[in-house]
Amino acid sequence: MEVVALVGPAGSGKSHRAQIVAHQNECELIVDDGLLIDTEGRIRAGTSAKREENKMAAVRRAIFLDEDHRAEVRSVLWSLKPKRVLVLGTSDEMVERICDALDLPHPDRTIRIEEIATPAQIRLAQRKRYHEGKHVIPAPTFEVKKTFSGYMVDPLRFFFKRDHGLGPVTVEKSVVRPTFSSLGRFFIADTVIAAIATRAAEMVPGIGRVGRVVVESRREGVLVDMEVLLRYGYHIFDVLRQAQEAVAQQIAHMTDLNVLEVNLEARRLLVD
């Protein structure tokens, strides 16, 4: 197994360019900020350092100091048997520490961010990081939402051409604002989610009234259980399906939470 390193200061745009560098160097997996990501953008293992409460905890997560985290990523990485892995770090020493933690060989080649980005591009990336608190994760939004439920996650998509006449590659990434770079904390109470769910369901033709709503909040998202009263004359399964979709879409739209399940139970039939 070979290792390619991408090294540059924090906020210089390494994650932004990780997928491109991986494709250009035929790397099958990317190790970035505590995550193991494949070149299709799927998060295979790990926990993002960007979820940590402070910068010190984020650094510890990024270099795999937590034993369970290290074991999980190492196990998945070696089970996939990649020929080449791209490892991102702020210094040669950091990359070597990551490699040691995951039982990887030290890099065969090191790419400096200055080799693939202009000074102006690096300054722009650092301005986004330090003035706007924005961080890039080299994975699509639907993947990132699984671990960043409730965070503002913005998608990025672009194309780049490959050498030797090969077809273009579509790269999808996500922009998040981590806990440790935000202005403060905010919470969305379960009662607010229940109110959104109730309003969304009651807007669906055929729903007469919403009864009990139970919201279960998890780290990866929310589950909603609802009891509804239906109006006579409507196709029951169509109404329930529409209400289920409306509730999930409205919660996701208004809160950026990852909706894991919406379970509806028809309790009564209202006859006017």
PDB file of N, CA and C in Angstrom, residues 150-191:
ATOM      1  N   GLY A 150     -28.435  18.944  11.896  1.00  0.00           N
ATOM      2  CA  GLY A 150     -28.675  20.185  12.607  1.00  0.00           C
ATOM      3  C   GLY A 150     -27.667  21.270  12.300  1.00  0.00           C
ATOM      4  N   TYR A 151     -26.616  20.958  11.551  1.00  0.00           N
ATOM      5  CA  TYR A 151     -25.637  21.954  11.138  1.00  0.00           C
ATOM      6  C   TYR A 151     -26.024  22.499   9.766  1.00  0.00           C
ATOM      7  N   MET A 152     -25.640  23.742   9.517  1.00  0.00           N
ATOM      8  CA  MET A 152     -25.850  24.306   8.191  1.00  0.00           C
ATOM      9  C   MET A 152     -24.822  23.688   7.244  1.00  0.00           C
ATOM     10  N   VAL A 153     -25.292  22.902   6.302  1.00  0.00           N
ATOM     11  CA  VAL A 153     -24.410  22.209   5.362  1.00  0.00           C
ATOM     12  C   VAL A 153     -24.762  22.650   3.954  1.00  0.00           C
ATOM     13  N   ASP A 154     -23.802  23.262   3.272  1.00  0.00           N
ATOM     14  CA  ASP A 154     -24.031  23.744   1.913  1.00  0.00           C
ATOM     15  C   ASP A 154     -23.288  22.857   0.923  1.00  0.00           C
ATOM     16  N   PRO A 155     -23.957  22.441  -0.157  1.00  0.00           N
ATOM     17  CA  PRO A 155     -23.297  21.579  -1.140  1.00  0.00           C
ATOM     18  C   PRO A 155     -22.427  22.363  -2.114  1.00  0.00           C
ATOM     19  N   LEU A 156     -21.374  21.723  -2.584  1.00  0.00           N
ATOM     20  CA  LEU A 156     -20.530  22.241  -3.664  1.00  0.00           C
ATOM     21  C   LEU A 156     -20.392  21.140  -4.704  1.00  0.00           C
ATOM     22  N   ARG A 157     -20.504  21.501  -5.964  1.00  0.00           N
ATOM     23  CA  ARG A 157     -20.315  20.506  -7.022  1.00  0.00           C
ATOM     24  C   ARG A 157     -19.575  21.175  -8.175  1.00  0.00           C
ATOM     25  N   PHE A 158     -18.570  20.492  -8.713  1.00  0.00           N
ATOM     26  CA  PHE A 158     -17.895  21.010  -9.895  1.00  0.00           C
ATOM     27  C   PHE A 158     -17.275  19.861 -10.675  1.00  0.00           C
ATOM     28  N   PHE A 159     -16.848  20.163 -11.890  1.00  0.00           N
ATOM     29  CA  PHE A 159     -16.274  19.160 -12.786  1.00  0.00           C
ATOM     30  C   PHE A 159     -14.804  19.495 -13.023  1.00  0.00           C
ATOM     31  N   PHE A 160     -14.004  18.467 -13.245  1.00  0.00           N
ATOM     32  CA  PHE A 160     -12.648  18.724 -13.707  1.00  0.00           C
ATOM     33  C   PHE A 160     -12.268  17.671 -14.731  1.00  0.00           C
ATOM     34  N   LYS A 161     -11.430  18.078 -15.661  1.00  0.00           N
ATOM     35  CA  LYS A 161     -11.000  17.185 -16.732  1.00  0.00           C
ATOM     36  C   LYS A 161      -9.772  16.407 -16.301  1.00  0.00           C
ATOM     37  N   ARG A 162      -9.748  15.140 -16.692  1.00  0.00           N
ATOM     38  CA  ARG A 162      -8.594  14.300 -16.383  1.00  0.00           C
ATOM     39  C   ARG A 162      -7.639  14.260 -17.565  1.00  0.00           C
ATOM     40  N   ASP A 163      -6.407  13.889 -17.278  1.00  0.00           N
ATOM     41  CA  ASP A 163      -5.390  13.791 -18.326  1.00  0.00           C
ATOM     42  C   ASP A 163      -5.597  12.535 -19.165  1.00  0.00           C
ATOM     43  N   HIS A 164      -4.847  12.450 -20.250  1.00  0.00           N
ATOM     44  CA  HIS A 164      -4.788  11.260 -21.105  1.00  0.00           C
ATOM     45  C   HIS A 164      -6.129  10.948 -21.764  1.00  0.00           C
ATOM     46  N   GLY A 165      -6.938  11.970 -22.003  1.00  0.00           N
ATOM     47  CA  GLY A 165      -8.184  11.763 -22.741  1.00  0.00           C
ATOM     48  C   GLY A 165      -9.294  11.105 -21.964  1.00  0.00           C
ATOM     49  N   LEU A 166      -9.118  10.923 -20.668  1.00  0.00           N
ATOM     50  CA  LEU A 166     -10.171  10.319 -19.855  1.00  0.00           C
ATOM     51  C   LEU A 166     -11.310  11.307 -19.657  1.00  0.00           C
ATOM     52  N   GLY A 167     -12.499  10.798 -19.409  1.00  0.00           N
ATOM     53  CA  GLY A 167     -13.671  11.641 -19.255  1.00  0.00           C
ATOM     54  C   GLY A 167     -13.606  12.511 -18.009  1.00  0.00           C
ATOM     55  N   PRO A 168     -14.466  13.552 -17.953  1.00  0.00           N
ATOM     56  CA  PRO A 168     -14.480  14.445 -16.796  1.00  0.00           C
ATOM     57  C   PRO A 168     -15.014  13.744 -15.554  1.00  0.00           C
ATOM     58  N   VAL A 169     -14.641  14.263 -14.403  1.00  0.00           N
ATOM     59  CA  VAL A 169     -15.080  13.715 -13.121  1.00  0.00           C
ATOM     60  C   VAL A 169     -15.898  14.767 -12.389  1.00  0.00           C
ATOM     61  N   THR A 170     -17.020  14.359 -11.830  1.00  0.00           N
ATOM     62  CA  THR A 170     -17.832  15.243 -11.002  1.00  0.00           C
ATOM     63  C   THR A 170     -17.413  15.070  -9.552  1.00  0.00           C
ATOM     64  N   VAL A 171     -17.111  16.171  -8.888  1.00  0.00           N
ATOM     65  CA  VAL A 171     -16.698  16.135  -7.490  1.00  0.00           C
ATOM     66  C   VAL A 171     -17.731  16.881  -6.658  1.00  0.00           C
ATOM     67  N   GLU A 172     -18.215  16.240  -5.610  1.00  0.00           N
ATOM     68  CA  GLU A 172     -19.172  16.871  -4.702  1.00  0.00           C
ATOM     69  C   GLU A 172     -18.550  16.996  -3.322  1.00  0.00           C
ATOM     70  N   LYS A 173     -18.742  18.174  -2.714  1.00  0.00           N
ATOM     71  CA  LYS A 173     -18.206  18.426  -1.380  1.00  0.00           C
ATOM     72  C   LYS A 173     -19.253  19.172  -0.578  1.00  0.00           C
ATOM     73  N   SER A 174     -18.960  19.373   0.702  1.00  0.00           N
ATOM     74  CA  SER A 174     -19.898  20.057   1.580  1.00  0.00           C
ATOM     75  C   SER A 174     -19.154  21.093   2.411  1.00  0.00           C
ATOM     76  N   VAL A 175     -19.832  22.207   2.685  1.00  0.00           N
ATOM     77  CA  VAL A 175     -19.277  23.266   3.520  1.00  0.00           C
ATOM     78  C   VAL A 175     -20.048  23.293   4.833  1.00  0.00           C
ATOM     79  N   VAL A 176     -19.338  23.207   5.954  1.00  0.00           N
ATOM     80  CA  VAL A 176     -19.988  23.242   7.262  1.00  0.00           C
ATOM     81  C   VAL A 176     -19.325  24.310   8.123  1.00  0.00           C
ATOM     82  N   ARG A 177     -20.056  24.714   9.157  1.00  0.00           N
ATOM     83  CA  ARG A 177     -19.483  25.612  10.157  1.00  0.00           C
ATOM     84  C   ARG A 177     -19.403  24.844  11.464  1.00  0.00           C
ATOM     85  N   PRO A 178     -18.215  24.399  11.863  1.00  0.00           N
ATOM     86  CA  PRO A 178     -18.091  23.542  13.038  1.00  0.00           C
ATOM     87  C   PRO A 178     -18.458  24.252  14.333  1.00  0.00           C
ATOM     88  N   THR A 179     -18.681  23.434  15.373  1.00  0.00           N
ATOM     89  CA  THR A 179     -19.027  23.967  16.682  1.00  0.00           C
ATOM     90  C   THR A 179     -17.971  24.931  17.187  1.00  0.00           C
ATOM     91  N   PHE A 180     -16.687  24.564  17.051  1.00  0.00           N
ATOM     92  CA  PHE A 180     -15.644  25.372  17.663  1.00  0.00           C
ATOM     93  C   PHE A 180     -15.379  26.685  16.938  1.00  0.00           C
ATOM     94  N   SER A 181     -15.989  26.899  15.762  1.00  0.00           N
ATOM     95  CA  SER A 181     -15.780  28.162  15.061  1.00  0.00           C
ATOM     96  C   SER A 181     -17.050  28.996  15.007  1.00  0.00           C
ATOM     97  N   SER A 182     -18.114  28.567  15.680  1.00  0.00           N
ATOM     98  CA  SER A 182     -19.373  29.301  15.621  1.00  0.00           C
ATOM     99  C   SER A 182     -19.389  30.415  16.654  1.00  0.00           C
ATOM    100  N   LEU A 183     -20.384  31.299  16.546  1.00  0.00           N
ATOM    101  CA  LEU A 183     -20.494  32.447  17.441  1.00  0.00           C
ATOM    102  C   LEU A 183     -21.059  32.055  18.803  1.00  0.00           C
ATOM    103  N   GLY A 184     -21.735  30.958  18.875  1.00  0.00           N
ATOM    104  CA  GLY A 184     -22.347  30.522  20.125  1.00  0.00           C
ATOM    105  C   GLY A 184     -23.187  29.284  19.875  1.00  0.00           C
ATOM    106  N   ARG A 185     -23.901  28.864  20.893  1.00  0.00           N
ATOM    107  CA  ARG A 185     -24.702  27.652  20.790  1.00  0.00           C
ATOM    108  C   ARG A 185     -26.163  27.984  20.549  1.00  0.00           C
ATOM    109  N   PHE A 186     -26.845  27.074  19.880  1.00  0.00           N
ATOM    110  CA  PHE A 186     -28.295  27.157  19.805  1.00  0.00           C
ATOM    111  C   PHE A 186     -28.849  25.740  19.777  1.00  0.00           C
ATOM    112  N   PHE A 187     -30.070  25.617  20.272  1.00  0.00           N
ATOM    113  CA  PHE A 187     -30.718  24.313  20.362  1.00  0.00           C
ATOM    114  C   PHE A 187     -32.121  24.410  19.784  1.00  0.00           C
ATOM    115  N   ILE A 188     -32.579  23.340  19.187  1.00  0.00           N
ATOM    116  CA  ILE A 188     -33.952  23.253  18.700  1.00  0.00           C
ATOM    117  C   ILE A 188     -34.665  22.235  19.580  1.00  0.00           C
ATOM    118  N   ALA A 189     -35.616  22.705  20.383  1.00  0.00           N
ATOM    119  CA  ALA A 189     -36.325  21.826  21.307  1.00  0.00           C
ATOM    120  C   ALA A 189     -37.207  20.853  20.535  1.00  0.00           C
ATOM    121  N   ASP A 190     -37.441  19.687  21.128  1.00  0.00           N
ATOM    122  CA  ASP A 190     -38.312  18.694  20.500  1.00  0.00           C
ATOM    123  C   ASP A 190     -39.721  19.235  20.285  1.00  0.00           C
ATOM    124  N   THR A 191     -40.151  20.142  21.169  1.00  0.00           N
ATOM    125  CA  THR A 191     -41.489  20.723  21.010  1.00  0.00           C
ATOM    126  C   THR A 191     -41.596  21.546  19.728  1.00  0.00           C
TER     127      THR A 191
END
